[in-house]
Every structure is written in structure tokens, then in C-alpha cells.
Amino acid sequence: MTGPRAVILCKSVHHGSTAKVANVMAAALQADLVEPDAFPYTSLERVDLVGFGSGVYFGRMHEALFDWLRGLTDAPADQRAAFVFSTSGLPFLSRVWHGPLVREVSRKGFAVLGEFHCRGHDSWGPLGLFGGIHKRHPDGRDLDRASQFAAGIARRVWHDKAAATCA
Ligand SMILES: Cc1cc2nc3c(=O)[nH]c(=O)nc-3n(C[C@H](O)[C@H](O)[C@H](O)COP(=O)(O)O)c2cc1C
């Protein structure tokens, strides 16, 4: 049995930390992993699930994700399943970092099934003077959690799809 057809749109520009998370999620979902501007809107109809991920930069997830969503006008998301994930220096504020993107994803007609967050190596500004914080993150445990999160989302989408087919 194959899982849902999935794509992960990810922008990871600081240490590639979010890309590491995206990679294990893509493996768990057998998903394509691309930067947002490399995923044409017309391809949306070919997937059941879209993951949106990036690092957090100046209190916000990467603008490329917002740009992609802003351009989504003619291809309705049609309550297509979605999830949001990030890495950041201040993980306890993940709800704050995710908020605007989650709202935009929902506003564009996706059903947001879950959010994932973990620490990422942060050596921005003065932090770089002593090598930064969370140097070893995401670590193996973070990546295991990411993989399990993705597998859980896949099960939910697959279950909903199977139920809709049987109905
Ligand atoms: C320019 C810049 C701004 C950042 N701003 C924040 C921030 O506002 N809040 C936070 O928690 N982390 C912040 N960080 C830390 C990053 O979110 C963190 O290092 C993340 O893991 C980067 O992901 P990436 O390696 O995938 O790009 C910032 C990092 C950079 C380089």
C-alpha cells in the first residue's frame, strides 16, 4: 500500500538545520522535497499533502513560503492536508513563530493537520562570537521525532482518504 502523495516546500538558509528535518520527513513520507519557488501551482493537484518548513528569521518563517502562498490564486487548495515545521534558536516560542504562516496556509484553503518544531544551530549576530547555541541540533532524537511526526500525519491523511473512498 502506498502512502499519500506528498511534497515538502522548505527554505533553509542558515546552517541547513531545517533541511535536515525536511529530509527525514521526506523519507518517511516518500515525498518530493523542493524550495517553494520550484513547485509550480499546477502541480498541487497531483499531491494530497503539503509540508511547509523553514528556519525562523527575525521572528518569522522564511518569506519564500509566504510568497508561494500569496501566488496561489488559481489553483485552490481545496482543504488539501498540510503541516508546518521549523527549527529555531528559541524553540519555546514556536507557536509565535508559526502563527502567521499557519494562518496564511489555512486562509489559502489547506487543512493544517499539525506542527513540528525543534532546536536548530543558531550562530546569528553576537551568538556567533562563541560558536552559537544548539550547535548539535537537530540531533538524532530531534530527527527521530520529525520522522515519527511525518509518519503520523501520513497515517491520518491516508485514513481520511480511505474513508472518503469507501463512503
Ligand atoms: C538572520 C537570522 C535571524 C534569526 N532570527 C531568529 C528569531 O527571531 N527567533 C529565533 O528563535 N531564532 C532566530 N534565528 C535562528 C534560526 O531560526 C535557527 O538558527 C534555525 O535553525 C535556522 O534554520 P536553517 O539552518 O534551516 O536556516 C535567526 C537566525 C538568523 C541567521
Coordinates of N, CA, C and O and ligand atoms in Angstrom, one line a residue:
M1 N 0.9 -1.2 0.0 CA 0.0 0.0 0.0 C 0.9 1.2 0.0 O 1.8 1.4 0.8
T2 N 0.7 2.2 -0.9 CA 1.5 3.4 -0.9 C 0.8 4.4 0.0 O -0.4 4.3 0.3
G3 N 1.6 5.4 0.4 CA 1.0 6.5 1.3 C 0.5 7.6 0.5 O 0.4 7.5 -0.8
P4 N 0.1 8.7 1.1 CA -0.4 9.8 0.4 C 0.7 10.4 -0.5 O 1.9 10.3 -0.1
R5 N 0.3 11.0 -1.6 CA 1.3 11.7 -2.4 C 1.6 13.1 -1.7 O 0.7 13.8 -1.5
A6 N 2.9 13.2 -1.4 CA 3.3 14.4 -0.6 C 4.4 15.2 -1.2 O 5.3 14.7 -1.9
V7 N 4.4 16.5 -0.9 CA 5.6 17.4 -1.3 C 5.9 18.2 0.0 O 5.0 18.6 0.7
I8 N 7.2 18.5 0.1 CA 7.6 19.3 1.2 C 8.3 20.6 0.6 O 9.2 20.4 -0.2
L9 N 7.8 21.7 0.9 CA 8.4 23.0 0.5 C 9.2 23.5 1.6 O 8.7 23.8 2.7
C10 N 10.5 23.7 1.4 CA 11.4 24.0 2.5 C 12.4 25.1 2.1 O 13.0 25.0 1.0
K11 N 12.7 26.0 3.0 CA 13.7 27.0 2.8 C 14.6 27.0 4.1 O 14.1 27.3 5.2
S12 N 15.8 26.7 3.9 CA 16.8 26.5 5.0 C 18.1 27.2 4.6 O 18.9 26.7 3.9
V13 N 18.3 28.4 5.2 CA 19.4 29.3 4.7 C 20.5 29.5 5.7 O 21.5 30.1 5.3
H14 N 20.4 29.1 6.9 CA 21.4 29.5 7.9 C 22.5 28.4 8.0 O 23.6 28.5 7.5
H15 N 22.1 27.2 8.6 CA 23.0 26.1 8.8 C 22.5 24.8 8.1 O 23.0 23.8 8.3
G16 N 21.4 25.0 7.4 CA 20.8 23.8 6.8 C 20.1 22.9 7.8 O 19.8 21.7 7.5
S17 N 19.8 23.4 9.0 CA 19.1 22.6 10.0 C 17.7 22.2 9.6 O 17.4 21.0 9.9
T18 N 17.0 23.1 9.1 CA 15.6 22.7 8.7 C 15.6 21.7 7.6 O 14.7 20.9 7.5
A19 N 16.6 21.8 6.7 CA 16.7 20.9 5.6 C 17.0 19.5 6.1 O 16.5 18.5 5.5
K20 N 17.7 19.3 7.2 CA 17.9 18.0 7.8 C 16.6 17.4 8.3 O 16.3 16.2 8.1
V21 N 15.8 18.3 8.9 CA 14.5 17.8 9.4 C 13.6 17.5 8.2 O 12.9 16.4 8.1
A22 N 13.7 18.3 7.2 CA 12.8 18.1 6.0 C 13.2 16.8 5.3 O 12.4 16.1 4.8
N23 N 14.5 16.5 5.3 CA 15.0 15.2 4.6 C 14.4 14.0 5.3 O 14.0 13.1 4.6
V24 N 14.4 13.9 6.6 CA 13.9 12.7 7.3 C 12.3 12.7 7.1 O 11.8 11.6 6.9
M25 N 11.7 13.8 7.1 CA 10.3 13.8 6.8 C 10.0 13.3 5.4 O 9.0 12.6 5.2
A26 N 10.8 13.8 4.5 CA 10.6 13.4 3.1 C 10.8 11.9 2.9 O 10.0 11.2 2.2
A27 N 11.7 11.4 3.7 CA 12.0 9.9 3.6 C 10.8 9.2 4.2 O 10.3 8.2 3.6
A28 N 10.3 9.7 5.3 CA 9.1 9.0 6.0 C 7.9 9.0 5.1 O 7.0 8.1 5.1
L29 N 7.7 10.1 4.3 CA 6.5 10.3 3.5 C 6.7 9.9 2.1 O 5.8 10.0 1.3
Q30 N 7.9 9.5 1.7 CA 8.3 9.3 0.3 C 7.9 10.6 -0.5 O 7.2 10.4 -1.6
A31 N 8.2 11.7 0.0 CA 7.8 13.0 -0.6 C 8.9 13.6 -1.4 O 10.0 13.4 -1.1
D32 N 8.5 14.4 -2.3 CA 9.4 15.3 -3.0 C 9.8 16.4 -2.1 O 8.9 16.9 -1.3
L33 N 11.0 16.9 -2.1 CA 11.5 18.0 -1.2 C 12.1 19.0 -2.2 O 13.0 18.8 -2.8
V34 N 11.4 20.2 -2.1 CA 11.8 21.3 -3.1 C 11.7 22.7 -2.4 O 11.0 22.8 -1.3
E35 N 12.4 23.6 -2.9 CA 12.2 25.0 -2.5 C 10.9 25.5 -3.0 O 10.4 25.1 -4.1
P36 N 10.2 26.4 -2.3 CA 8.9 26.8 -2.7 C 8.8 27.3 -4.2 O 7.9 26.9 -4.9
D37 N 9.8 28.1 -4.6 CA 9.6 28.6 -5.9 C 9.9 27.6 -7.0 O 9.7 27.9 -8.2
A38 N 10.2 26.4 -6.6 CA 10.4 25.3 -7.6 C 9.2 24.4 -7.7 O 9.3 23.4 -8.4
F39 N 8.2 24.7 -7.0 CA 7.0 23.9 -7.0 C 5.8 24.7 -7.7 O 5.2 25.6 -7.1
P40 N 5.5 24.4 -9.0 CA 4.5 25.1 -9.7 C 3.1 24.9 -9.1 O 2.8 23.7 -8.6
Y41 N 2.3 25.9 -9.1 CA 0.9 25.7 -8.6 C 0.1 24.6 -9.3 O -0.7 24.0 -8.6
T42 N 0.4 24.4 -10.5 CA -0.3 23.4 -11.3 C 0.0 22.0 -10.8 O -0.8 21.1 -11.0
S43 N 1.1 21.8 -10.1 CA 1.5 20.5 -9.5 C 0.7 20.2 -8.3 O 0.7 19.0 -7.8
L44 N 0.0 21.2 -7.7 CA -0.7 21.0 -6.4 C -1.8 19.9 -6.6 O -2.0 19.1 -5.7
E45 N -2.4 19.8 -7.8 CA -3.4 18.8 -7.9 C -2.9 17.4 -7.9 O -3.7 16.4 -7.7
R46 N -1.6 17.2 -8.0 CA -1.0 15.9 -8.0 C -0.7 15.4 -6.6 O -0.2 14.3 -6.4
V47 N -0.8 16.2 -5.6 CA -0.5 15.8 -4.2 C -1.6 15.9 -3.2 O -2.6 16.6 -3.4
D48 N -1.6 15.0 -2.2 CA -2.6 15.0 -1.2 C -2.2 15.8 0.1 O -3.0 16.2 0.9
L49 N -0.8 16.0 0.2 CA -0.3 16.6 1.4 C 0.9 17.5 1.1 O 1.7 17.2 0.3
V50 N 0.9 18.7 1.7 CA 2.0 19.7 1.5 C 2.6 20.0 2.9 O 1.9 20.5 3.8
G51 N 3.9 19.9 3.0 CA 4.6 20.4 4.2 C 5.3 21.7 3.9 O 5.9 21.9 2.9
F52 N 5.2 22.6 4.9 CA 5.8 24.0 4.7 C 6.8 24.1 5.9 O 6.4 24.1 7.0
G53 N 8.1 24.3 5.5 CA 9.1 24.4 6.6 C 10.2 25.4 6.3 O 10.6 25.6 5.1
S54 N 10.7 26.0 7.4 CA 11.9 26.8 7.2 C 12.5 27.1 8.6 O 11.9 26.7 9.7
G55 N 13.7 27.8 8.7 CA 14.2 28.3 9.9 C 13.3 29.5 10.3 O 12.5 30.0 9.5
V56 N 13.6 30.1 11.4 CA 12.9 31.3 11.8 C 13.9 32.5 11.7 O 15.1 32.4 12.2
Y57 N 13.6 33.5 11.0 CA 14.5 34.6 10.8 C 13.8 35.9 11.2 O 12.7 36.2 10.6
F58 N 14.3 36.6 12.2 CA 13.7 37.9 12.6 C 12.2 37.7 13.0 O 11.4 38.4 12.6
G59 N 12.0 36.6 13.7 CA 10.6 36.4 14.3 C 9.6 35.8 13.3 O 8.4 35.8 13.6
R60 N 10.1 35.4 12.1 CA 9.2 35.0 11.1 C 9.7 33.8 10.3 O 10.9 33.7 10.1
M61 N 8.8 33.0 9.8 CA 9.3 31.9 8.9 C 9.7 32.5 7.6 O 9.3 33.7 7.3
H62 N 10.4 31.8 6.7 CA 11.0 32.4 5.6 C 10.0 33.0 4.6 O 9.0 32.4 4.3
E63 N 10.3 34.2 4.1 CA 9.3 34.9 3.2 C 9.0 34.1 2.0 O 7.9 34.3 1.4
A64 N 9.9 33.2 1.5 CA 9.6 32.5 0.3 C 8.4 31.6 0.4 O 7.7 31.4 -0.5
L65 N 8.1 31.2 1.7 CA 6.9 30.4 1.9 C 5.6 31.3 1.8 O 4.6 30.9 1.2
F66 N 5.7 32.5 2.3 CA 4.6 33.4 2.2 C 4.4 33.8 0.8 O 3.3 34.0 0.3
D67 N 5.5 34.0 0.0 CA 5.4 34.4 -1.4 C 4.7 33.3 -2.2 O 3.9 33.6 -3.0
W68 N 5.1 32.1 -1.9 CA 4.4 31.0 -2.6 C 2.9 31.0 -2.4 O 2.1 30.9 -3.3
L69 N 2.6 31.2 -1.1 CA 1.2 31.2 -0.7 C 0.4 32.3 -1.3 O -0.7 32.2 -1.8
R70 N 1.1 33.5 -1.4 CA 0.5 34.7 -2.0 C 0.1 34.5 -3.4 O -0.9 34.9 -3.9
G71 N 1.0 33.7 -4.1 CA 0.8 33.5 -5.6 C -0.3 32.4 -5.9 O -0.6 32.2 -7.0
L72 N -0.7 31.7 -4.8 CA -1.7 30.6 -5.0 C -3.1 31.2 -5.2 O -3.8 31.4 -4.2
T73 N -3.4 31.5 -6.4 CA -4.7 32.2 -6.6 C -5.6 31.3 -7.5 O -6.8 31.1 -7.1
D74 N -5.1 30.7 -8.5 CA -6.0 29.9 -9.5 C -6.1 28.5 -9.2 O -7.0 27.8 -9.7
A75 N -5.2 27.9 -8.3 CA -5.3 26.5 -8.0 C -5.7 26.3 -6.6 O -4.9 26.4 -5.7
P76 N -7.0 26.1 -6.3 CA -7.5 26.1 -5.0 C -6.9 24.9 -4.2 O -6.7 23.8 -4.7
A77 N -6.6 25.2 -2.9 CA -6.0 24.2 -2.0 C -7.0 23.1 -1.7 O -6.7 22.0 -1.3
D78 N -8.3 23.6 -1.7 CA -9.4 22.6 -1.6 C -9.4 21.7 -0.4 O -9.5 20.5 -0.4
Q79 N -9.0 22.3 0.8 CA -8.9 21.6 2.0 C -7.8 20.4 2.0 O -7.9 19.4 2.7
R80 N -6.9 20.6 1.1 CA -5.8 19.7 1.0 C -5.0 19.7 2.3 O -4.9 20.7 2.9
A81 N -4.5 18.5 2.7 CA -3.8 18.4 4.0 C -2.5 19.1 4.0 O -1.8 19.1 2.9
A82 N -2.1 19.7 5.1 CA -0.8 20.4 5.2 C -0.3 20.3 6.6 O -1.0 19.9 7.6
F83 N 1.0 20.5 6.7 CA 1.7 20.7 8.0 C 2.7 21.7 8.0 O 3.2 22.1 6.9
V84 N 3.1 22.3 9.1 CA 4.1 23.3 9.2 C 5.2 22.9 10.2 O 4.9 22.3 11.2
F85 N 6.5 23.2 9.8 CA 7.6 22.8 10.7 C 8.7 23.8 10.6 O 8.8 24.6 9.6
S86 N 9.5 23.9 11.7 CA 10.6 24.8 11.7 C 11.7 24.4 12.6 O 11.5 23.5 13.5
T87 N 12.8 25.0 12.5 CA 13.9 25.0 13.6 C 14.1 26.4 14.0 O 14.0 27.3 13.1
S88 N 14.6 26.6 15.2 CA 14.8 28.0 15.6 C 15.8 28.0 16.8 O 16.0 27.0 17.4
G89 N 16.2 29.2 17.2 CA 17.1 29.4 18.3 C 16.3 29.4 19.6 O 16.8 29.0 20.7
L90 N 15.0 29.8 19.5 CA 14.2 29.9 20.7 C 12.9 29.1 20.5 O 11.8 29.6 20.2
P91 N 13.1 27.8 20.7 CA 12.0 26.8 20.4 C 10.8 27.0 21.2 O 9.7 26.6 20.7
F92 N 10.9 27.5 22.5 CA 9.7 27.6 23.3 C 8.7 28.6 22.7 O 7.6 28.7 23.2
L93 N 9.2 29.4 21.7 CA 8.3 30.4 21.1 C 7.7 29.9 19.7 O 7.3 30.6 18.9
S94 N 7.8 28.6 19.5 CA 7.4 28.0 18.2 C 6.0 28.4 17.8 O 5.8 28.7 16.6
R95 N 5.1 28.5 18.7 CA 3.7 28.9 18.4 C 3.7 30.3 17.8 O 3.0 30.6 16.9
V96 N 4.5 31.1 18.4 CA 4.6 32.5 17.9 C 5.2 32.6 16.5 O 4.7 33.2 15.6
W97 N 6.3 31.8 16.3 CA 7.0 31.8 15.0 C 6.0 31.2 13.9 O 6.0 31.7 12.8
H98 N 5.3 30.2 14.3 CA 4.5 29.5 13.3 C 3.2 30.3 13.0 O 2.6 30.1 11.9
G99 N 2.7 31.0 14.0 CA 1.3 31.6 13.8 C 1.0 32.2 12.5 O 0.0 31.8 11.8
P100 N 1.8 33.2 12.0 CA 1.4 33.9 10.8 C 1.4 32.9 9.6 O 0.5 33.0 8.7
L101 N 2.3 32.0 9.5 CA 2.3 31.0 8.4 C 1.1 30.1 8.5 O 0.5 29.8 7.5
V102 N 0.9 29.6 9.7 CA -0.3 28.7 9.8 C -1.6 29.4 9.4 O -2.4 28.8 8.7
R103 N -1.7 30.6 9.8 CA -2.9 31.4 9.4 C -3.0 31.5 7.9 O -4.1 31.4 7.3
E104 N -1.9 31.8 7.3 CA -1.9 32.0 5.8 C -2.2 30.7 5.1 O -2.9 30.7 4.1
V105 N -1.6 29.6 5.6 CA -1.8 28.3 5.0 C -3.3 28.0 5.1 O -3.9 27.5 4.1
S106 N -3.9 28.2 6.2 CA -5.3 27.9 6.4 C -6.2 28.9 5.5 O -7.1 28.4 4.9
R107 N -5.8 30.1 5.5 CA -6.5 31.1 4.7 C -6.6 30.7 3.2 O -7.5 31.0 2.5
K108 N -5.5 30.0 2.8 CA -5.5 29.6 1.4 C -6.2 28.3 1.1 O -6.1 27.7 0.0
G109 N -6.8 27.8 2.2 CA -7.7 26.7 1.9 C -7.1 25.3 2.3 O -7.7 24.3 2.0
F110 N -6.0 25.3 2.9 CA -5.4 24.0 3.4 C -6.0 23.7 4.7 O -6.3 24.5 5.5
A111 N -6.0 22.4 5.0 CA -6.3 21.9 6.4 C -5.0 21.6 7.1 O -4.3 20.6 6.7
V112 N -4.6 22.4 8.1 CA -3.4 22.2 8.8 C -3.5 21.1 9.8 O -4.2 21.2 10.8
L113 N -2.9 20.0 9.6 CA -3.0 18.8 10.5 C -2.1 18.8 11.7 O -2.3 18.1 12.6
G114 N -1.0 19.5 11.6 CA -0.1 19.5 12.7 C 1.1 20.4 12.5 O 1.3 20.9 11.4
E115 N 1.8 20.6 13.6 CA 3.0 21.5 13.5 C 4.2 20.7 14.2 O 4.0 20.1 15.2
F116 N 5.4 20.9 13.7 CA 6.6 20.3 14.3 C 7.6 21.4 14.5 O 7.8 22.2 13.6
H117 N 8.3 21.3 15.6 CA 9.4 22.3 15.8 C 10.5 21.6 16.6 O 10.3 20.8 17.5
C118 N 11.7 22.0 16.3 CA 12.8 21.6 17.2 C 13.9 22.7 17.2 O 13.9 23.6 16.3
R119 N 14.9 22.5 18.1 CA 16.0 23.5 18.1 C 16.9 23.4 16.9 O 17.1 22.3 16.3
G120 N 17.5 24.5 16.5 CA 18.4 24.4 15.3 C 19.6 25.3 15.7 O 19.5 26.3 16.5
H121 N 20.8 24.9 15.2 CA 22.0 25.6 15.5 C 21.8 27.1 15.1 O 21.5 27.4 13.9
D122 N 22.1 28.0 16.0 CA 21.8 29.4 15.8 C 23.1 30.2 16.2 O 23.5 30.3 17.3
S123 N 23.8 30.7 15.1 CA 25.0 31.5 15.4 C 24.9 32.9 14.8 O 25.9 33.5 14.4
W124 N 23.6 33.4 14.8 CA 23.4 34.7 14.2 C 24.0 35.8 15.1 O 23.8 35.7 16.4
G125 N 24.5 36.8 14.5 CA 24.9 38.0 15.3 C 26.0 37.7 16.4 O 26.9 36.9 16.1
P126 N 25.8 38.3 17.5 CA 26.7 38.1 18.6 C 26.9 36.6 19.1 O 27.9 36.2 19.6
L127 N 25.8 35.8 18.8 CA 25.9 34.4 19.2 C 27.1 33.7 18.5 O 27.7 32.8 19.0
G128 N 27.4 34.2 17.3 CA 28.5 33.7 16.5 C 29.9 33.8 17.2 O 30.8 33.0 16.9
L129 N 30.0 34.8 18.1 CA 31.3 35.0 18.7 C 31.7 33.8 19.5 O 32.9 33.6 19.7
F130 N 30.8 33.1 20.1 CA 31.2 31.9 20.8 C 30.6 30.6 20.2 O 30.3 29.6 20.8
G131 N 30.4 30.6 18.9 CA 30.0 29.4 18.2 C 28.6 29.2 18.1 O 28.1 28.3 17.4
G132 N 27.8 30.0 18.8 CA 26.3 29.9 18.7 C 25.7 28.9 19.7 O 26.4 28.4 20.6
I133 N 24.4 28.8 19.6 CA 23.7 27.9 20.6 C 23.1 26.7 19.8 O 22.9 26.8 18.6
H134 N 22.8 25.7 20.5 CA 22.2 24.5 20.0 C 23.0 23.9 18.8 O 22.5 23.5 17.8
K135 N 24.4 23.9 19.1 CA 25.3 23.5 18.0 C 25.0 22.1 17.5 O 25.3 21.8 16.3
R136 N 24.5 21.2 18.3 CA 24.4 19.8 17.9 C 22.9 19.5 17.4 O 22.6 18.4 17.2
H137 N 22.1 20.6 17.3 CA 20.7 20.4 16.9 C 20.5 20.8 15.4 O 21.1 21.8 15.0
P138 N 19.6 20.1 14.7 CA 18.8 19.0 15.2 C 19.7 17.7 15.4 O 20.5 17.5 14.5
D139 N 19.5 17.0 16.5 CA 20.3 15.8 16.8 C 19.4 14.6 16.4 O 18.3 14.7 15.9
G140 N 20.0 13.4 16.7 CA 19.3 12.2 16.3 C 17.9 12.1 16.9 O 17.0 11.6 16.2
R141 N 17.7 12.5 18.1 CA 16.4 12.5 18.8 C 15.4 13.4 18.1 O 14.3 13.0 17.9
D142 N 15.9 14.6 17.8 CA 15.0 15.5 17.0 C 14.6 14.9 15.7 O 13.4 15.0 15.3
L143 N 15.5 14.3 15.0 CA 15.2 13.7 13.7 C 14.3 12.5 13.8 O 13.4 12.4 13.0
D144 N 14.5 11.7 14.9 CA 13.5 10.6 15.1 C 12.1 11.2 15.3 O 11.1 10.6 14.8
R145 N 12.0 12.2 16.1 CA 10.7 12.8 16.4 C 10.1 13.3 15.1 O 8.9 13.2 14.9
A146 N 10.9 14.0 14.3 CA 10.5 14.5 13.0 C 9.9 13.4 12.1 O 8.8 13.5 11.5
S147 N 10.6 12.3 12.1 CA 10.2 11.2 11.2 C 8.9 10.6 11.7 O 8.0 10.3 10.9
Q148 N 8.8 10.5 13.1 CA 7.5 9.9 13.6 C 6.4 10.9 13.4 O 5.2 10.5 13.1
F149 N 6.7 12.2 13.5 CA 5.6 13.2 13.3 C 5.1 13.0 11.8 O 3.9 13.0 11.6
A150 N 6.0 12.9 10.9 CA 5.6 12.8 9.5 C 4.8 11.5 9.2 O 3.8 11.5 8.5
A151 N 5.3 10.4 9.8 CA 4.6 9.2 9.7 C 3.2 9.3 10.2 O 2.2 8.7 9.6
G152 N 3.0 10.0 11.3 CA 1.7 10.1 12.0 C 0.8 11.0 11.1 O -0.4 10.6 10.9
I153 N 1.3 12.0 10.5 CA 0.5 12.8 9.5 C 0.1 12.0 8.3 O -1.1 12.0 7.9
A154 N 1.0 11.2 7.8 CA 0.7 10.3 6.6 C -0.4 9.4 7.0 O -1.4 9.2 6.2
R155 N -0.4 8.8 8.2 CA -1.4 7.8 8.6 C -2.8 8.5 8.6 O -3.8 8.0 8.1
R156 N -2.8 9.8 9.1 CA -4.1 10.5 9.2 C -4.6 10.8 7.8 O -5.8 10.6 7.6
V157 N -3.8 11.3 6.9 CA -4.2 11.6 5.6 C -4.7 10.4 4.9 O -5.8 10.4 4.2
W158 N -3.9 9.3 5.0 CA -4.3 8.0 4.4 C -5.6 7.5 4.9 O -6.5 7.0 4.1
H159 N -5.8 7.6 6.2 CA -7.0 7.1 6.8 C -8.2 7.9 6.3 O -9.2 7.3 5.9
D160 N -8.1 9.2 6.2 CA -9.2 10.1 5.8 C -9.5 9.8 4.3 O -10.6 9.8 3.9
K161 N -8.4 9.6 3.5 CA -8.6 9.3 2.1 C -9.3 8.0 1.9 O -10.3 7.9 1.1
A162 N -8.9 7.0 2.6 CA -9.5 5.6 2.5 C -11.0 5.7 2.9 O -11.9 5.2 2.3
A163 N -11.2 6.5 4.0 CA -12.6 6.6 4.5 C -13.5 7.3 3.4 O -14.6 6.9 3.2
A164 N -12.9 8.3 2.7 CA -13.7 9.1 1.7 C -13.9 8.2 0.5 O -15.0 8.2 -0.1
T165 N -13.0 7.3 0.2 CA -13.2 6.4 -1.0 C -14.2 5.4 -0.7 O -15.0 5.0 -1.6
C166 N -14.3 4.9 0.6 CA -15.3 3.8 0.9 C -16.7 4.4 1.1 O -17.7 3.7 1.0
A167 N -16.8 5.7 1.4 CA -18.1 6.3 1.7 C -19.0 6.3 0.4 O -18.6 6.3 -0.7
Ligands
LIG1 C1 19.2 36.3 10.4 C2 18.7 35.4 11.5 C3 17.7 35.7 12.3 C4 17.2 34.8 13.2 N1 16.1 35.2 14.0 C5 15.6 34.3 14.9 C6 14.4 34.6 15.7 O1 13.8 35.7 15.5 N2 14.0 33.7 16.6 C7 14.6 32.5 16.8 O2 14.2 31.7 17.6 N3 15.7 32.2 16.0 C8 16.2 33.0 15.1 N4 17.3 32.7 14.3 C9 17.8 31.3 14.5 C10 17.3 30.4 13.4 O3 16.0 30.3 13.3 C11 17.9 28.9 13.6 O4 19.3 29.0 13.6 C12 17.4 28.0 12.6 O5 17.7 26.7 13.0 C13 17.9 28.3 11.2 O6 17.4 27.3 10.3 P1 18.2 26.9 9.0 O7 19.6 26.4 9.4 O8 17.4 25.8 8.4 O9 18.2 28.1 8.1 C14 17.8 33.5 13.4 C15 18.9 33.2 12.6 C16 19.3 34.1 11.6 C17 20.5 33.7 10.8

